[in-house]
Each structure stands twice: as structure tokens, then as C-alpha cells.
Short mmCIF file of C-alpha atoms and ligand atoms in Angstrom, two decimals:
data_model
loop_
_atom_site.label_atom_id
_atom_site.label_comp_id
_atom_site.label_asym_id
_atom_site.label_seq_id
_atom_site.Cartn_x
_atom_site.Cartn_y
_atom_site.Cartn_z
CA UNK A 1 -24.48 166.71 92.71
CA UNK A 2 -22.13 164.47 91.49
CA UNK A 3 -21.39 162.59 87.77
CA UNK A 4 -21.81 166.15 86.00
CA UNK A 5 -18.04 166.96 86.27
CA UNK A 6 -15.13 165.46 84.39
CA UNK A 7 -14.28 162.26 85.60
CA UNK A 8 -10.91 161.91 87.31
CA UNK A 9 -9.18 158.62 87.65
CA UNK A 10 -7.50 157.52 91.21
CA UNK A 11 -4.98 155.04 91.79
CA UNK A 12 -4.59 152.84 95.17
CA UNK A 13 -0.70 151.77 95.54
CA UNK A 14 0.31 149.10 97.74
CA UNK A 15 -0.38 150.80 101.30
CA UNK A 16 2.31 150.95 104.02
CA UNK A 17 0.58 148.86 107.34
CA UNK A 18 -2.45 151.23 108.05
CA UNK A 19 -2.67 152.38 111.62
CA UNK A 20 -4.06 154.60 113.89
CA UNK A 21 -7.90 156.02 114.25
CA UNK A 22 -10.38 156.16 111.24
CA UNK A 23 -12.61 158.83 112.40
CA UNK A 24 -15.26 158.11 109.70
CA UNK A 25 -17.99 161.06 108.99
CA UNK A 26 -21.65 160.74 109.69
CA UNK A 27 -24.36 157.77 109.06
CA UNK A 28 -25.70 158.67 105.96
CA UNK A 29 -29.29 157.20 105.82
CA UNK A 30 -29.91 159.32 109.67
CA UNK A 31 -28.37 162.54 107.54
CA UNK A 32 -31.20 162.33 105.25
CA UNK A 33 -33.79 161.54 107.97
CA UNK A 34 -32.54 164.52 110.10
CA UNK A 35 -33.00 167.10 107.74
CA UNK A 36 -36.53 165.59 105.98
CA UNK A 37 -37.90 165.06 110.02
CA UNK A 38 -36.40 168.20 110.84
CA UNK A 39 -38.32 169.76 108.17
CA UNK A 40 -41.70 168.65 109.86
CA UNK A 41 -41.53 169.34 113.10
CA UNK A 42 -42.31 172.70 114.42
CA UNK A 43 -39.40 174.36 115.66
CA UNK A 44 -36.13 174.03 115.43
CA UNK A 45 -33.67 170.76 115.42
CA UNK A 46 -29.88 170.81 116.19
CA UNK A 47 -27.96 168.26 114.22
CA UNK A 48 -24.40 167.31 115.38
CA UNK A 49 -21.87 165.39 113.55
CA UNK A 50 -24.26 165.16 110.11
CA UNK A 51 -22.68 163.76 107.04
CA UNK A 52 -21.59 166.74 104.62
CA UNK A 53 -21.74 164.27 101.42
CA UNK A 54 -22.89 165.63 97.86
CA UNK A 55 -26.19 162.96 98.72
CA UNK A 56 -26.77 164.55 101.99
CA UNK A 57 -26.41 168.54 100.94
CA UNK A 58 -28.25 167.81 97.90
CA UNK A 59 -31.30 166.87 100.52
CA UNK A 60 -30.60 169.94 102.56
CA UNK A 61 -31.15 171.95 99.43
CA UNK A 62 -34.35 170.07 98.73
CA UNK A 63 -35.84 170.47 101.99
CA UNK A 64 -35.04 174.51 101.85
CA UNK A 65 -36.40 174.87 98.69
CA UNK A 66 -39.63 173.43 100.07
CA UNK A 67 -39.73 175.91 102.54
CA UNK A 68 -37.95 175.07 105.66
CA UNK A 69 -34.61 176.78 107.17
CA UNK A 70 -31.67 174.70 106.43
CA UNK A 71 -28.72 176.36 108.06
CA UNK A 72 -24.96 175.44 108.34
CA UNK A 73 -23.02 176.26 111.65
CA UNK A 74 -20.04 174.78 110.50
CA UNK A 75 -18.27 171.70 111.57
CA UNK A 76 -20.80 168.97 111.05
CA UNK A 77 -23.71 171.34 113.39
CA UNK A 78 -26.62 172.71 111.91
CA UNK A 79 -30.34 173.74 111.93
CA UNK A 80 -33.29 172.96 110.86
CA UNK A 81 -36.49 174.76 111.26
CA UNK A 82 -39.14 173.09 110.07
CA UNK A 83 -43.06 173.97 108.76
CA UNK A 84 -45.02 170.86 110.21
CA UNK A 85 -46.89 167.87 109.22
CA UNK A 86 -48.48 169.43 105.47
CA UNK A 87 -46.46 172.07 105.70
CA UNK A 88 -44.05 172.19 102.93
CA UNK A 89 -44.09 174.80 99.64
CA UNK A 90 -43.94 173.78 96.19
CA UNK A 91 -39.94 174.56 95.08
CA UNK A 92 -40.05 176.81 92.26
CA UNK A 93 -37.40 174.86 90.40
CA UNK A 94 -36.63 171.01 89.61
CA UNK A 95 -35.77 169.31 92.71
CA UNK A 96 -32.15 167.66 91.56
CA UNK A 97 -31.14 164.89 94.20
CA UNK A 98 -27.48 163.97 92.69
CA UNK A 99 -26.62 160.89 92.83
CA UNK A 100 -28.98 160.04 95.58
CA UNK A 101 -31.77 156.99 95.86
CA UNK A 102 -32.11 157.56 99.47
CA UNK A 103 -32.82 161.69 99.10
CA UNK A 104 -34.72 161.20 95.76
CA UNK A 105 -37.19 158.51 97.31
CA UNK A 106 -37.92 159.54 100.80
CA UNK A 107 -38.41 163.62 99.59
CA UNK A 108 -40.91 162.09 97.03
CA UNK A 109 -42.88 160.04 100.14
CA UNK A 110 -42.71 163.41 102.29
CA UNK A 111 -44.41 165.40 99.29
CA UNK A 112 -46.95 162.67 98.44
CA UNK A 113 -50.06 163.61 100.84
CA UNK A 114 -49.24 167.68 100.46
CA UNK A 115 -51.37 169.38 97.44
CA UNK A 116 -48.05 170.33 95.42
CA UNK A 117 -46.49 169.00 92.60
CA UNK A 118 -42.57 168.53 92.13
CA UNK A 119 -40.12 167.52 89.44
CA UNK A 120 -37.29 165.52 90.72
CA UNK A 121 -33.85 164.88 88.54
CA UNK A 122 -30.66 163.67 89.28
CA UNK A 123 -27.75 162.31 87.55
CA UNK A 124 -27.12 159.92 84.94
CA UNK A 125 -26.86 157.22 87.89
CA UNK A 126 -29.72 158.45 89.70
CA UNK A 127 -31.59 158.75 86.27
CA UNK A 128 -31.34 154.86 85.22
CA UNK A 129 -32.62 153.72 88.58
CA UNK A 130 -36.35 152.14 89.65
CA UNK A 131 -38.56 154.71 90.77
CA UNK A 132 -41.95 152.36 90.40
CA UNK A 133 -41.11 150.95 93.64
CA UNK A 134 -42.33 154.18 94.93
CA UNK A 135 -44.54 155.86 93.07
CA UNK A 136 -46.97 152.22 93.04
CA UNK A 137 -47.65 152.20 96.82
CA UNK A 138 -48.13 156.95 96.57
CA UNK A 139 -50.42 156.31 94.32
CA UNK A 140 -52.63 154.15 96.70
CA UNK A 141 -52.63 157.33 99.08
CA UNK A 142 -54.04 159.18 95.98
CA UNK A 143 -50.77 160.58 94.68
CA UNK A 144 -49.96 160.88 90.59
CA UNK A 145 -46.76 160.48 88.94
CA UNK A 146 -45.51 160.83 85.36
CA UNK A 147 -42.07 160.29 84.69
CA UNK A 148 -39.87 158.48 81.81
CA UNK A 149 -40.19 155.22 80.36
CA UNK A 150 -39.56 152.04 83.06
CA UNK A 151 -40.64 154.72 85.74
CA UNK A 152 -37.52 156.69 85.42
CA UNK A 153 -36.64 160.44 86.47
CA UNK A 154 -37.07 163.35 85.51
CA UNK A 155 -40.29 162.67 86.97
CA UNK A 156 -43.20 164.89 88.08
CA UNK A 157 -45.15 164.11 91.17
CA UNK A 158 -48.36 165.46 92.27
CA UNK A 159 -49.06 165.29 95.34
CA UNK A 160 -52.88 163.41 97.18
CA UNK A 161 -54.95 167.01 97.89
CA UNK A 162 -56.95 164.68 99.98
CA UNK A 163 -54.74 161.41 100.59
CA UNK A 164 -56.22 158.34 101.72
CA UNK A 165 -54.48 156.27 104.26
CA UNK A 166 -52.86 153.12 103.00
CA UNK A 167 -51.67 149.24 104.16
CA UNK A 168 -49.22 148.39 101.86
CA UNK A 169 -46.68 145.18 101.97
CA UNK A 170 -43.29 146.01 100.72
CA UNK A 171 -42.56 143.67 97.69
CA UNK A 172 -38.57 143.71 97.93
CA UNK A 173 -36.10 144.60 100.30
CA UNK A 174 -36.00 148.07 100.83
CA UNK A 175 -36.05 150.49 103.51
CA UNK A 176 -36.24 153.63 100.96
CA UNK A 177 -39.47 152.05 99.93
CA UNK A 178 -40.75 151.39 103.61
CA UNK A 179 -39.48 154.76 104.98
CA UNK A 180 -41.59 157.16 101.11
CA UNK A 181 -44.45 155.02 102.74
CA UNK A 182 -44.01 156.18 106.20
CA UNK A 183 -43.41 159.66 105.44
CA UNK A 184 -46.42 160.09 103.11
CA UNK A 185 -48.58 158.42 105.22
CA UNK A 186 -47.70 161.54 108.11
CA UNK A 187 -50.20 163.69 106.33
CA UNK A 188 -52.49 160.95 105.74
CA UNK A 189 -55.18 160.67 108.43
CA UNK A 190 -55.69 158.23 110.05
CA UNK A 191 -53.41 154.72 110.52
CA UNK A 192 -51.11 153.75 107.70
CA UNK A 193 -49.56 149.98 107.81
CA UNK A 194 -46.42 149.24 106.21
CA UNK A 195 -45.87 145.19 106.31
CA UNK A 196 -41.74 144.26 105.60
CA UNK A 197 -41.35 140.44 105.32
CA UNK A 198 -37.40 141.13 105.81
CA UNK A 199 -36.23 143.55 108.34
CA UNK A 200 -34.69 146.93 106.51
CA UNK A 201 -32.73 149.52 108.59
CA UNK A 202 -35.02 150.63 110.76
CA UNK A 203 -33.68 154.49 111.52
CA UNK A 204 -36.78 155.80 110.20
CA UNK A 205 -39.40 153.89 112.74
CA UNK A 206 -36.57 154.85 115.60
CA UNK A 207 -36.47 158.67 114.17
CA UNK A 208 -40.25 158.60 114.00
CA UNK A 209 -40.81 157.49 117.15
CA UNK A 210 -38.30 160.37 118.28
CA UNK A 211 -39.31 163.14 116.80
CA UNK A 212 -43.08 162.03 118.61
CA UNK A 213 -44.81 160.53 115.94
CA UNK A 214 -47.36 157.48 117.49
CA UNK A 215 -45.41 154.59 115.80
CA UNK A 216 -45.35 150.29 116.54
CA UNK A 217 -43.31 147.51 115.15
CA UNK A 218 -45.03 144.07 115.57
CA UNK A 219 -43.16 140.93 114.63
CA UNK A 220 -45.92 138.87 112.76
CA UNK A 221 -46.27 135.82 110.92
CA UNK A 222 -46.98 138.80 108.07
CA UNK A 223 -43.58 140.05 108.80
CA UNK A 224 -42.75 143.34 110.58
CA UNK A 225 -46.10 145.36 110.62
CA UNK A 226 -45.39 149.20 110.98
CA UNK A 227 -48.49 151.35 112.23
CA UNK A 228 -48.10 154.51 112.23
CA UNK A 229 -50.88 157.38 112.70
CA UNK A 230 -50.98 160.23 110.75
CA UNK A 231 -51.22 164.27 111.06
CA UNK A 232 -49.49 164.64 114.36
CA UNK A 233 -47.48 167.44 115.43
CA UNK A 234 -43.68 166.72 115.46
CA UNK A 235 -41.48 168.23 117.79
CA UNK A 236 -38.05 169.41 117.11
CA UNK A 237 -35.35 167.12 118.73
CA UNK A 238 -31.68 167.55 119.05
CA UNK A 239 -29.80 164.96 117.14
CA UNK A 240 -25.79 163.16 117.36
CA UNK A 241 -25.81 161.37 114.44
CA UNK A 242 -23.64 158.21 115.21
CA UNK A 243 -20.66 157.78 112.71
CA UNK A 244 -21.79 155.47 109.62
CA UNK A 245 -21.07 151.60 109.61
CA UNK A 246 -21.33 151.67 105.88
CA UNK A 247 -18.56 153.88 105.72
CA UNK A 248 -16.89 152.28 108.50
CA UNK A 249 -16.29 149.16 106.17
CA UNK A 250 -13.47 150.97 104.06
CA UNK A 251 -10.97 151.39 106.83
CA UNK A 252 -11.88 147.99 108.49
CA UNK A 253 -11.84 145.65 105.72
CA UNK A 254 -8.34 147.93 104.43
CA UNK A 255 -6.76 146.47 107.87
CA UNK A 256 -7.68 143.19 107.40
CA UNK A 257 -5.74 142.89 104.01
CA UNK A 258 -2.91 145.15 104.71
CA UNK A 259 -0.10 143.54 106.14
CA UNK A 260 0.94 144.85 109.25
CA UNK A 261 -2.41 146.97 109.65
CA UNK A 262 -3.67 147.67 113.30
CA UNK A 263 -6.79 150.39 112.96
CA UNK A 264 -9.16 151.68 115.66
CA UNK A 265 -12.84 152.80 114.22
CA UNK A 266 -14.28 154.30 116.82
CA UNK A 267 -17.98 155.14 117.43
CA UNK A 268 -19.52 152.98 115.25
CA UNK A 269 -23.40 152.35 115.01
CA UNK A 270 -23.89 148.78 115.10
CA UNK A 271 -27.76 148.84 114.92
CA UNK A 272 -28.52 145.11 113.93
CA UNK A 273 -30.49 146.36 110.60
CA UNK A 274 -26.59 147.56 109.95
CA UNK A 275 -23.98 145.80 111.12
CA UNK A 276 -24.33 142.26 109.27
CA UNK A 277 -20.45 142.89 107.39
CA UNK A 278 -19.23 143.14 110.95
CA UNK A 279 -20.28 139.65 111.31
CA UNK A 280 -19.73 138.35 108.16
CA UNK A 281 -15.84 139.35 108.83
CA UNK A 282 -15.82 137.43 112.01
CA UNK A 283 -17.31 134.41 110.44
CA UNK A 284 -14.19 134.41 108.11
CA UNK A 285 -11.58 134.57 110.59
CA UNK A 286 -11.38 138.36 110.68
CA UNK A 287 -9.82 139.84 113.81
CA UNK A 288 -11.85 142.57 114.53
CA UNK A 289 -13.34 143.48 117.75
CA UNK A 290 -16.16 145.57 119.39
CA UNK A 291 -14.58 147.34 122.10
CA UNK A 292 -16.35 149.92 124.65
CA UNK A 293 -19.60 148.56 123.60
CA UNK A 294 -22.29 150.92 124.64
CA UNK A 295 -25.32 152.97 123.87
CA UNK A 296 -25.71 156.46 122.56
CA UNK A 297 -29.35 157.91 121.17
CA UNK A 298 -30.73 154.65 121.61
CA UNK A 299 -28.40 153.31 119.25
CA UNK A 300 -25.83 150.32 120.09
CA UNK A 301 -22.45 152.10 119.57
CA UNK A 302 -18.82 150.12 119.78
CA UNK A 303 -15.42 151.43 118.52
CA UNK A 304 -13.94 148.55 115.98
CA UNK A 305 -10.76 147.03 115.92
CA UNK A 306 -9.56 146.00 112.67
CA UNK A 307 -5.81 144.08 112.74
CA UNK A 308 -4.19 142.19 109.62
CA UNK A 309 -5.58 139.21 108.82
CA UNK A 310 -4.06 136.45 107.12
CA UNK A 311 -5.92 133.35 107.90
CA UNK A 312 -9.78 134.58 106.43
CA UNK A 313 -11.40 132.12 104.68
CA UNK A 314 -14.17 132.12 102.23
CA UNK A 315 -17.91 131.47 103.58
CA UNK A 316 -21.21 131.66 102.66
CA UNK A 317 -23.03 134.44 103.82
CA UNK A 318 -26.32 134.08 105.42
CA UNK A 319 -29.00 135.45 102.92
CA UNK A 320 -31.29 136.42 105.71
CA UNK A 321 -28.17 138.91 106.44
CA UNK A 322 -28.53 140.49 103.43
CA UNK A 323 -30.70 143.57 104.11
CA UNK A 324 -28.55 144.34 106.89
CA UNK A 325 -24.83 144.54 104.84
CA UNK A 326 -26.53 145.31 101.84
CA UNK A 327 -24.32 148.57 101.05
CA UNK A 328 -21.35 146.53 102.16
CA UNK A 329 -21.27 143.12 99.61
CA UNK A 330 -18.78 145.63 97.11
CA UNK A 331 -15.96 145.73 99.72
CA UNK A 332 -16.64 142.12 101.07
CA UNK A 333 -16.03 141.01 97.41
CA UNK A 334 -12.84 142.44 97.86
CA UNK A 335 -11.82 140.80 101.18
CA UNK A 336 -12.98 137.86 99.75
CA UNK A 337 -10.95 137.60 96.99
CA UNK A 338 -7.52 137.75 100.16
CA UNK A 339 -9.48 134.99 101.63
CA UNK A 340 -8.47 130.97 100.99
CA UNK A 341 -11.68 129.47 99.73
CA UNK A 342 -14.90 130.46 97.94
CA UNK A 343 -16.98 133.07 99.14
CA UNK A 344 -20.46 132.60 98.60
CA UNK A 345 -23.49 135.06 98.31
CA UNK A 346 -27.04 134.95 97.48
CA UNK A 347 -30.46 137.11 98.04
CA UNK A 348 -28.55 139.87 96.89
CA UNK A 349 -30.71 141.10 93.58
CA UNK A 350 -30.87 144.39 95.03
CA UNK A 351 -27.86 145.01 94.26
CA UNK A 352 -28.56 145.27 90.89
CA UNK A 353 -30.43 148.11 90.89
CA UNK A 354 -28.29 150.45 93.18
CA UNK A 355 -26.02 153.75 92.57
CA UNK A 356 -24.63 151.26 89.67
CA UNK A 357 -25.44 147.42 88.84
CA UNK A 358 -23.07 146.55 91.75
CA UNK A 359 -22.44 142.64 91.07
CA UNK A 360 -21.92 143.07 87.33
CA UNK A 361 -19.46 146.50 88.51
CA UNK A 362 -17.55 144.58 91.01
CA UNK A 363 -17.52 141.51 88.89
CA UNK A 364 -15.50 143.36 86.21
CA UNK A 365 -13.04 144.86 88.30
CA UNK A 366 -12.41 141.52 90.37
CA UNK A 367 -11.55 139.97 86.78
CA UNK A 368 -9.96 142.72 85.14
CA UNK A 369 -7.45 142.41 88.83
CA UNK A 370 -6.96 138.89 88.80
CA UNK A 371 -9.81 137.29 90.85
CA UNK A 372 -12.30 135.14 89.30
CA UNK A 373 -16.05 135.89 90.05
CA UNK A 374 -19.04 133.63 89.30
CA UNK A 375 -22.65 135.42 89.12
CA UNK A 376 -26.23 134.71 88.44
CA UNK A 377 -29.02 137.26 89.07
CA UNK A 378 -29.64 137.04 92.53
CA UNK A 379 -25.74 135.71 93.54
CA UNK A 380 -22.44 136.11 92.98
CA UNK A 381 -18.94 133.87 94.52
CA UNK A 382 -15.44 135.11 94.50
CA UNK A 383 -12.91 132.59 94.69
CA UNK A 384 -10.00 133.47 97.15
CA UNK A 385 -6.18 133.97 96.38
CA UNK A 386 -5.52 134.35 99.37
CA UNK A 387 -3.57 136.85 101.51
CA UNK A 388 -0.89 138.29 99.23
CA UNK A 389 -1.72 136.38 96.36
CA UNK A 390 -4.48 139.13 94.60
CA UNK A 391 -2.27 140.32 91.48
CA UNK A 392 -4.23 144.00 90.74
CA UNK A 393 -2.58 145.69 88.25
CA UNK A 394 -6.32 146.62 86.87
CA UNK A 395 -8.19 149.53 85.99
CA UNK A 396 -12.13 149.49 86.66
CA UNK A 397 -15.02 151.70 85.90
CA UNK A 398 -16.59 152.91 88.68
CA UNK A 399 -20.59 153.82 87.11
CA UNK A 400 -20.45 156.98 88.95
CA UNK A 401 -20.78 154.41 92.26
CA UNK A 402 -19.14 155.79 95.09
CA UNK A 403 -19.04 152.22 96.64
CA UNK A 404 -17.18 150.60 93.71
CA UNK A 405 -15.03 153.35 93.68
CA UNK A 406 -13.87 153.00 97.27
CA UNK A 407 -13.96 149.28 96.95
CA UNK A 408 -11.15 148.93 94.31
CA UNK A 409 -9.33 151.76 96.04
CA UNK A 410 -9.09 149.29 99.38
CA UNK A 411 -8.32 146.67 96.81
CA UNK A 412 -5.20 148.41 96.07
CA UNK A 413 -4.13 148.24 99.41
CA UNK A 414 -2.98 144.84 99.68
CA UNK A 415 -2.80 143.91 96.10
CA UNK A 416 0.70 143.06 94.31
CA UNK A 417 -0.09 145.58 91.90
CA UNK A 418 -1.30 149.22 91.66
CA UNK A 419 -5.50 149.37 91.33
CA UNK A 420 -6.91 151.91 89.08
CA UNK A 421 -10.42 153.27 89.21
CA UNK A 422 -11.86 155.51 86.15
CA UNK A 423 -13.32 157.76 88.21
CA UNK A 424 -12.77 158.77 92.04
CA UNK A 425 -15.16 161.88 92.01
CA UNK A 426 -18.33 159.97 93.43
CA UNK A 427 -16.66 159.00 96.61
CA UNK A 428 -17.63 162.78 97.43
CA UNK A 429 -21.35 161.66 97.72
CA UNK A 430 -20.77 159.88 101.07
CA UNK A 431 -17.26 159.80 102.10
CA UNK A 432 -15.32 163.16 101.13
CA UNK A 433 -12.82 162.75 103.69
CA UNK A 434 -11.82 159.27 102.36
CA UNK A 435 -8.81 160.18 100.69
CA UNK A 436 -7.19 162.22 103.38
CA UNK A 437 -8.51 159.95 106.31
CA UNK A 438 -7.09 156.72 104.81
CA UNK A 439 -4.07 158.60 103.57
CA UNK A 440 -3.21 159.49 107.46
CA UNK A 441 -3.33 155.88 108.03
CA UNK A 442 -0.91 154.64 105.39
CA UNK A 443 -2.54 154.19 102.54
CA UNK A 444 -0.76 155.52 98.68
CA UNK A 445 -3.83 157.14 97.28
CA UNK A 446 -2.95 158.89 93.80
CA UNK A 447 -5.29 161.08 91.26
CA UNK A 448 -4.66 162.01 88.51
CA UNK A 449 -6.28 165.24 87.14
C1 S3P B 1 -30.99 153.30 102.46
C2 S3P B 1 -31.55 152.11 102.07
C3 S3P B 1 -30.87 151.15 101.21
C4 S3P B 1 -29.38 151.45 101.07
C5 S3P B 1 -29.12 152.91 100.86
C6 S3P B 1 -29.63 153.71 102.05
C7 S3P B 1 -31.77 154.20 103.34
O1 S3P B 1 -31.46 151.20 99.93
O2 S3P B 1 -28.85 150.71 99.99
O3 S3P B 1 -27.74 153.16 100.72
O4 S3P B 1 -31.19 155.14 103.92
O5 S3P B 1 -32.97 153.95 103.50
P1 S3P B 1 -32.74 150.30 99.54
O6 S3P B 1 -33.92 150.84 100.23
O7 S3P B 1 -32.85 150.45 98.04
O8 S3P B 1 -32.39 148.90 99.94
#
């Protein structure tokens, strides 16, 4: 859990030229799938390599609390043995996912078509955020919810006794919405359709599909139509989780604004429903490469090359991009704002409603360091000072938003001035080696208790 402690600020000096290798932990949206799959199948699955974030552990607690054997081996490996399809226990206590959409949302899909009822909290991020966008298509299998006002946790669900199976198109953007679908519709019988118009990260069809569910994508004029038939028996698989793009985008986009910065990132997923910052960067003049592209777990995997990088200038970003950078738009504000030139980007209303209202977060910070931000509700721009001309010298809040937090940290980096953040704590939820990684590679990282 995170956002329960007492906040403690963190300062990002001017770094020294960051160099060397960013071995970045985990993907954190496969994490969460790991341990929920895992705790379906029959038998046991080995996970190497999985993210040991507050988000993540808070899942593993959730999943043994519903009855299946979570265990840490140490160093990244551990063990899941799971109960099967319809399988899981009611948890005698309130099921507290932290700071966590991702755990919260998918753990209330896989309880949906199981005759149990569960109370799910989290913290006072986790507590402000949509949960409608769930709860509307689990109640089509038969599933009832009661929670706060505007559909907000604490919330109780009870799960379909007898769940029908549903077709359901996805109204916004969202693979934690496509992915509560899929997973309640496993112990729904028969064939539950899940229509996306845009493309979301897709790990959960993949992981479906792997763990020997009977699964199909079609591309339609409908969009992406996801079939997938219910009650089958899933069988335990043995799982590398690839090292997490999202995360990935701290070190990278620190080298691009840090002058004399030469970084290797190596094994990075660069599933396409992922890697649209990577392109972004090279559309504004970044030099970063993808070297010793290949594949690992079905996954395209490429160690990146992040170098200095003066001459970036301000674009607009595709909107039809947006679902697959969506995490990444904080830090991107912030290499934006060393580009020359406006950066420009739209579609991006989800990011209101994530960990923290992420353009109105990052909008604040940007100011209160110098940069000027435009924003309606679905875009925001950052006009461009260029490289060595962001002043910092701010202090932002970070809404208990691991992303902002990391975002004006990286800021720091190559701004004149010192960047203050109110509150470093939620980087634990997905990154806890940040401060030690990107402290090996030169950056001046400073808390102060
Ligand atoms: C995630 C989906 C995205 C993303 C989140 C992880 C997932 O959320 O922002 O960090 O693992 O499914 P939305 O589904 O709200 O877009």
C-alpha cells in the first residue's frame, strides 16, 4: 500500500552525464496478470523477473487471500499455485489494492462470475478513481455492486452465482476495462465478446492464449473483436516477465536531456500496444536506438540506446498513438519542454482519471518550473525552451502519482535549477529501485525525511 505513510519530499539536482546500464525491474501490467492467471490454472506457475512494486504485492496478497499459494523465492522468482477456473474463496477481510487501478479492476473481473462477495479499498488515490467503467459491463454477466457515490471504493461486489455470458463494446480506452471483462467472462459459459474500437495493451489476450484459454482477435470494421470461451481448464505456465517499457521511459528520456548522457536499457518489451513513447522520441529528433532486436515469450524485445540530445523538437503526437504511450505522456511533457517548438497532444482524456489527474498534475509542475503548458480536456501543449534553457527551481505535488513523481525527478536532471517533488514515496508502487538505479548512473537524487 502506498499514500498511508508520511509523505517525504525528494529533490532531483542537476545530474552529472548519466551513463551506463538501466536495468529497469519488471513489466508491471504482466506482474498483475501472472499472479491473477496463475491463480486459475491448476498447478503451479514459476514467475521470473516479476515486478516487486507496492501495486504488484498488494495483488499477490489479494490473490492469497482468495485462496491460492502465493510464494516468494526471492530475487524476482516465485510461485503460484492456483485453484482453477471458479475456484477462488471469499477473503475474510477487505481486499485493499493500494494505489492500484490495474490490481483493483482486473481482481474485481476475476471474482465477478464466482458466487462470493468482496469488499475492495485502496488509498486515497485509488479511492477517487472511476470504478463504473467496470462494474456496468459485470453487471451484464449478472454481477452486483454497491459502492460510494460516482461509483467509488470501498465497494462491495457480489459475485453472478449463475453468470450469463456477455458481448460488450468497450466505451473508452482501456485495457483494465477489456482485460475485468475477459477475466469474468472465464467462468461464464459459453463465448464472451469484448469489441475495442482502439487497440489497448494486449498482454491479457497474449497471457490468455498462454495459459490455454480458447481466445481470437479479429480486426473488424467493429474494431478489435475478442472471443473468448469460457470454463476451461488453465494450465500452469512458466513465465520471464520482460522488463517494463513504462518504466523504461525514466532512464531514456533522463539521457536525452542530460548533457553528456550515453545510457543502455536493455531488454525492453516493445510490444506495439507499448512502445508508442519510443516513437514519439524518434519523431522529435531523439537519438535512441533499438539494438539486438529480438523475440523472447512471444514478445518483441530490444535493448535501448538513449544518448544526449540537443536538437529535439516539438511535434504533434499521433492521437491514434495514444493508447499505446498512455502511461508515458507525464515524462514526454517533460522532454518536451528541452525541445525547440510546441509539443502537441490530443485524445489523451484518460489521463484524467489515472493514479492522479495527470494533465492538470503535470501542468502545475511544468509552470511552477518555468515551462508554459496549454490544456483543454482531452489535450494539453508544452511549449519548448529548449535544451538547457528549462529554469526548475520548482516544487510540485505529486497526488500520490508515482508517474508525476518520477517525471519531475527526470526534470531535475537537466534543469538549471534543483526540482522538488512533495512526495517521493509512491515511486515504490512500480519502480522501487528508481532511486538507486538512476543514482548509479549519475543522477543527484536527494530526500529529505
Ligand atoms: C493497464 C492499463 C492502463 C494503464 C495502466 C496499466 C493495464 O490503464 O494506464 O497503468 O495493465 O491494463 P487503463 O486501462 O485505465 O487505460
Amino acid at each position: 500500500m502506498s499514500g498511508h505513510g508520511t509523505p517525504i519530499p525528494m529533490t532531483s539536482h542537476r545530474a552529472d552525464p548519466l551513463t551506463g546500464i538501466a536495468e529497469v525491474p519488471g513489466d508491471k501490467s504482466i506482474s498483475h496478470r501472472s499472479l491473477i492467471l496463475g491463480a486459475l490454472a491448476v498447478g503451479e506457475t514459476k514467475i521470473s523477473g516479476l515486478l516487486e512494486g507496492e501495486d504488484v504485492l498488494d495483488t499477490a496478497k489479494a490473490m492469497q487471500a482468495m485462496g491460492a499459494e502465493v510464494i516468494n523465492h526471492g530475487g524476482g522468482n516465485w510461485s503460484v499455485h492456483g485453484v482453477g477456473v471458479g475456484g477462488l474463496a471469499e477473503p475474510d477481510q477487505v481486499i485493499d489494492c493500494g494505489n492500484s487501478g490495474t490490481g483493483v479492476r482486473l481482481i474485481m473481473g476475476v471474482m465477478a462470475t464466482s458466487p462470493i462477495t468482496v469488499t475492495f479499498t485502496g488509498d486515497a488515490s485509488l479511492n477517487k478513481r472511476p470504478m463504473a467503467r467496470v462494474t456496468d459491463p459485470l453487471a451484464l454477466f449478472g454481477t452486483q455492486s454497491v459502492g460510494r457515490s460516482g461509483g467509488r471504493l470501498p465497494m462491495t461486489i457480489v459475485g453472478a452465482a449463475e453468470p450469463t455470458p456477455v458481448r460488450y463494446t468497450v466505451p473508452v480506452p482501456s485495457a483494465q476495462v477489456k482485460s475485468a471483462v475477459l477475466l469474468a467472462g472465464l467462468n461464464a459459459p459459453g463465448q464472451t465478446v469484448v469489441i475495442e474500437k482502439e487497440a489497448t495493451r494486449d498482454h491479457s489476450e497474449r497471457m490468455l492464449a498462454g495459459f490455454g484459454a480458447e481466445i481470437t482477435v479479429e480486426d473488424t470494421d467493429e474494431g478489435r473483436v475478442i472471443t473468448l470461451t469460457g470454463q476451461p481448464e488453465l494450465k500452469p505456465q512458466v513465465i520471464a516477465v520482460p522488463r517494463d517499457p513504462s518504466s523504461a521511459a525514466f532512464p531514456v528520456c533522463a539521457a536525452l536531456i542530460t548533457p553528456g548522457s550515453d545510457v543502455l536499457v536493455p531488454g525492453i518489451g516493445l510490444n506495439p500496444t507499448r512502445a508508442g513513447l519510443f516513437y514519439t522520441l524518434q519523431d522529435m529528433g531523439a537519438d535512441l536506438t533499438f539494438e539486438n532486436m529480438r523475440e523472447e515469450g512471444g514478445e518483441p524485445v530490444a535493448d535501448l540506446r538513449a544518448r544526449y540530445s540537443p536538437n529535439m523538437k516539438g511535434i504533434d503526437v499521433p492521437p491514434e498513438r495514444a493508447a499505446s504511450m498512455i502511461d508515458e505522456y507525464p515524462v514526454l511533457s517533460v522532454v518536451a519542454s528541452f525541445a525547440t517548438g510546441k509539443t502537441m497532444m490530443t485524445g489523451v482524456k484518460e489521463l484524467r482519471v489515472k493514479e492522479s489527474d495527470r494533465i492538470d498534475a503535470m501542468a502545475r509542475g511544468l509552470r511552477a518550473n518555468g515551462v508554459m503548458v496549454e490544456e483543454g480536456d482531452d489535450w494539453w501543449a508544452v511549449t519548448g525552451l529548449g535544451p538547457e534553457g528549462v529554469p526548475g527551481g520548482g516544487t510540485c505535488e505529486s497526488f500520490l502519482d508515482h508517474r508525476i513523481a518520477m517525471s519531475f525527478m527526470v526534470m531535475g536532471m537537466g534543469a538549471q535549477k534543483p526540482v522538488t517533488v512533495d512526495d517521493g514515496t509512491p515511486i515504490a508502487t512500480s519502480f522501487p529501485i528508481f532511486t538507486p538505479l538512476m543514482t548509479t548512473l549519475g543522477a543527484r537524487l536527494e530526500t529529505t525525511a
